[in-house]
XYZ file of C-alpha atoms in Angstrom:
206
model
C 37.438 -5.109 39.428
C 40.993 -4.602 38.328
C 41.168 -2.005 35.586
C 44.171 -0.418 34.492
C 44.003 2.495 32.163
C 46.898 4.106 30.246
C 44.842 7.065 29.086
C 46.174 10.234 30.027
C 43.734 13.565 30.712
C 43.567 16.629 32.506
C 40.634 17.245 35.418
C 40.733 20.568 37.712
C 44.266 21.579 36.518
C 46.070 18.654 37.389
C 47.447 15.637 35.214
C 46.057 12.279 36.121
C 49.191 9.930 35.081
C 47.778 6.547 35.571
C 44.342 4.803 36.861
C 45.472 1.613 38.336
C 42.194 0.810 40.163
C 38.589 1.400 40.013
C 36.677 0.268 43.302
C 33.120 1.256 43.255
C 33.266 4.268 41.211
C 37.034 5.613 43.176
C 40.487 5.943 41.196
C 43.265 6.013 42.732
C 45.386 8.528 40.918
C 48.934 10.029 41.977
C 48.881 13.959 41.253
C 52.503 14.693 41.708
C 55.501 12.676 43.239
C 54.680 13.375 47.366
C 50.791 14.040 46.786
C 48.408 11.111 46.888
C 44.853 12.297 46.422
C 41.664 10.298 45.648
C 39.828 11.314 42.735
C 35.814 10.653 41.766
C 36.504 9.384 38.084
C 34.265 6.904 36.975
C 34.765 4.915 33.857
C 31.745 6.349 31.899
C 33.315 10.002 32.589
C 36.268 8.772 31.207
C 35.266 7.595 28.020
C 31.964 9.649 27.861
C 33.336 11.304 24.479
C 33.732 7.795 22.980
C 30.022 6.764 24.051
C 28.928 10.060 23.105
C 30.119 9.479 19.303
C 28.972 6.083 19.399
C 25.441 7.199 20.737
C 25.189 9.990 18.181
C 27.027 7.668 15.229
C 23.813 5.386 15.902
C 21.046 7.968 15.933
C 22.239 9.066 12.816
C 22.184 5.828 11.433
C 18.875 5.186 13.239
C 17.659 8.729 11.567
C 18.977 7.514 7.845
C 17.493 4.294 8.012
C 13.809 5.758 9.277
C 14.261 8.551 6.350
C 14.789 5.121 4.239
C 12.079 3.248 5.492
C 9.856 6.169 5.130
C 10.875 6.782 1.272
C 10.355 3.034 0.994
C 6.811 3.415 2.937
C 5.733 6.178 0.519
C 6.881 4.015 -2.471
C 4.962 0.989 -0.578
C 2.015 3.319 0.137
C 1.821 4.725 -3.748
C 2.019 1.262 -4.745
C -0.988 -0.026 -2.432
C -2.986 3.042 -3.502
C -2.797 2.468 -7.079
C -3.901 -1.352 -6.486
C -6.956 0.012 -4.055
C -7.600 2.557 -6.788
C -8.227 0.166 -9.341
C -5.139 -1.254 -11.019
C -4.889 -5.108 -10.123
C -4.339 -5.923 -13.970
C -2.673 -4.609 -16.885
C -5.982 -4.352 -18.662
C -8.029 -2.450 -16.418
C -8.516 1.272 -16.828
C -9.566 3.664 -14.447
C -11.874 6.298 -16.279
C -14.661 8.920 -15.400
C -17.857 8.496 -17.389
C -21.003 10.948 -17.372
C -24.481 9.555 -17.296
C -28.182 10.888 -16.661
C -28.799 7.913 -14.069
C -27.268 4.938 -12.804
C -29.556 2.611 -14.986
C -27.829 -0.684 -15.922
C -28.214 0.200 -19.737
C -26.521 3.740 -19.443
C -23.605 2.479 -17.594
C -23.194 -0.225 -20.167
C -23.335 2.008 -23.079
C -21.201 4.968 -21.312
C -18.808 2.448 -19.715
C -17.595 0.050 -22.327
C -18.820 2.059 -25.447
C -21.516 -0.016 -26.704
C -24.242 1.266 -29.077
C -28.121 1.059 -27.363
C -29.352 -1.193 -29.553
C -26.626 -3.491 -29.103
C -27.185 -3.255 -25.229
C -30.603 -4.426 -25.972
C -29.519 -7.413 -27.630
C -27.467 -8.123 -25.034
C -29.854 -8.020 -22.144
C -32.274 -9.962 -24.135
C -29.591 -12.940 -24.356
C -29.234 -12.771 -20.905
C -25.390 -11.501 -21.364
C -25.711 -9.201 -18.653
C -24.741 -9.826 -15.292
C -24.823 -7.329 -12.128
C -22.856 -8.945 -9.407
C -22.939 -12.464 -11.089
C -26.685 -12.048 -10.997
C -28.999 -11.766 -14.047
C -30.862 -8.680 -14.433
C -34.903 -8.418 -14.866
C -34.701 -4.795 -16.208
C -32.194 -3.262 -18.231
C -33.463 -0.240 -16.417
C -32.097 -1.657 -13.084
C -30.320 0.844 -10.754
C -26.758 0.511 -9.891
C -24.802 1.408 -6.609
C -21.155 1.802 -5.655
C -19.729 -1.235 -5.643
C -21.448 -3.340 -8.245
C -19.863 -5.001 -10.840
C -21.406 -5.335 -14.427
C -20.016 -8.005 -16.507
C -21.062 -8.146 -20.318
C -20.483 -11.667 -21.445
C -18.573 -12.415 -24.578
C -18.155 -16.184 -24.710
C -16.994 -19.484 -23.215
C -13.132 -19.308 -22.387
C -11.373 -21.040 -25.605
C -9.093 -22.549 -22.643
C -11.563 -23.696 -20.207
C -15.164 -24.085 -21.025
C -15.627 -23.874 -17.165
C -14.816 -20.453 -17.642
C -16.122 -17.396 -19.073
C -14.565 -14.356 -21.077
C -16.242 -10.806 -20.019
C -15.979 -7.173 -20.524
C -16.773 -5.774 -16.655
C -16.978 -2.202 -15.114
C -17.160 -1.791 -11.833
C -18.388 1.530 -9.597
C -15.674 3.038 -7.901
C -17.702 6.454 -6.864
C -20.365 8.448 -7.784
C -20.575 12.232 -7.854
C -23.849 14.007 -8.749
C -23.869 16.964 -10.828
C -26.574 19.674 -11.746
C -26.856 18.391 -15.247
C -25.771 14.695 -14.905
C -23.763 12.334 -12.368
C -20.072 11.772 -12.909
C -19.131 8.209 -11.978
C -15.633 6.765 -11.455
C -15.405 3.225 -12.909
C -12.846 0.465 -13.245
C -12.911 -1.160 -16.860
C -11.680 -4.360 -18.565
C -12.365 -4.822 -21.817
C -11.433 -8.567 -21.648
C -11.334 -10.430 -18.693
C -11.478 -14.022 -17.546
C -13.545 -15.438 -14.598
C -15.340 -18.244 -13.376
C -18.790 -19.085 -14.544
C -21.362 -18.269 -12.020
C -23.392 -19.830 -9.471
C -26.017 -19.284 -12.108
C -24.181 -20.722 -14.818
C -24.296 -18.912 -18.397
C -24.611 -21.267 -21.042
C -24.022 -20.342 -24.644
C -26.696 -22.406 -26.449
C -29.398 -22.048 -23.768
C -29.006 -18.319 -22.647
C -27.330 -16.598 -26.117
C -29.597 -18.395 -29.036
C -28.021 -20.100 -32.029
């Protein structure tokens, strides 16, 4: 390999004037007009400062990039948390309600702010569904993960869809006097009709 380096450096007090040949890591240099000696000086040793600078520069950029990615991840991480906690729609709202038990009628009353007598009417009109199914008792007990729909009617845009108010039970924290229930509430949500379809003429009467 024939490399000519015009860089001047100092090594052990002697001046290396020129490195003309590089053979297996051996650089033959001229220390004085009458003395020619062989000094081991590899390419990496000569250019170590530049390599170190490049490595540090890359490391710095890598750390900076990692910090930016961590920041984005935190940002991405906050967005994924809000979504998981229950804000998939602007019409949804997370709230905590307190009830004496997890009865369906009590949850509808507290979660959707419906009067008790109105809840009874909704039940008898088969407008209350739990996980898409009809309930036989308005006192049916709910559990974490259950979805309770109150059917408002057919969608004016598509009769194959329904407009409902929905609460989803996210968590339950029993207390001494009552139960604190964290729910996701949709006051108005358009959904596809159930596998057991709701029909206004039959289920809700005139």
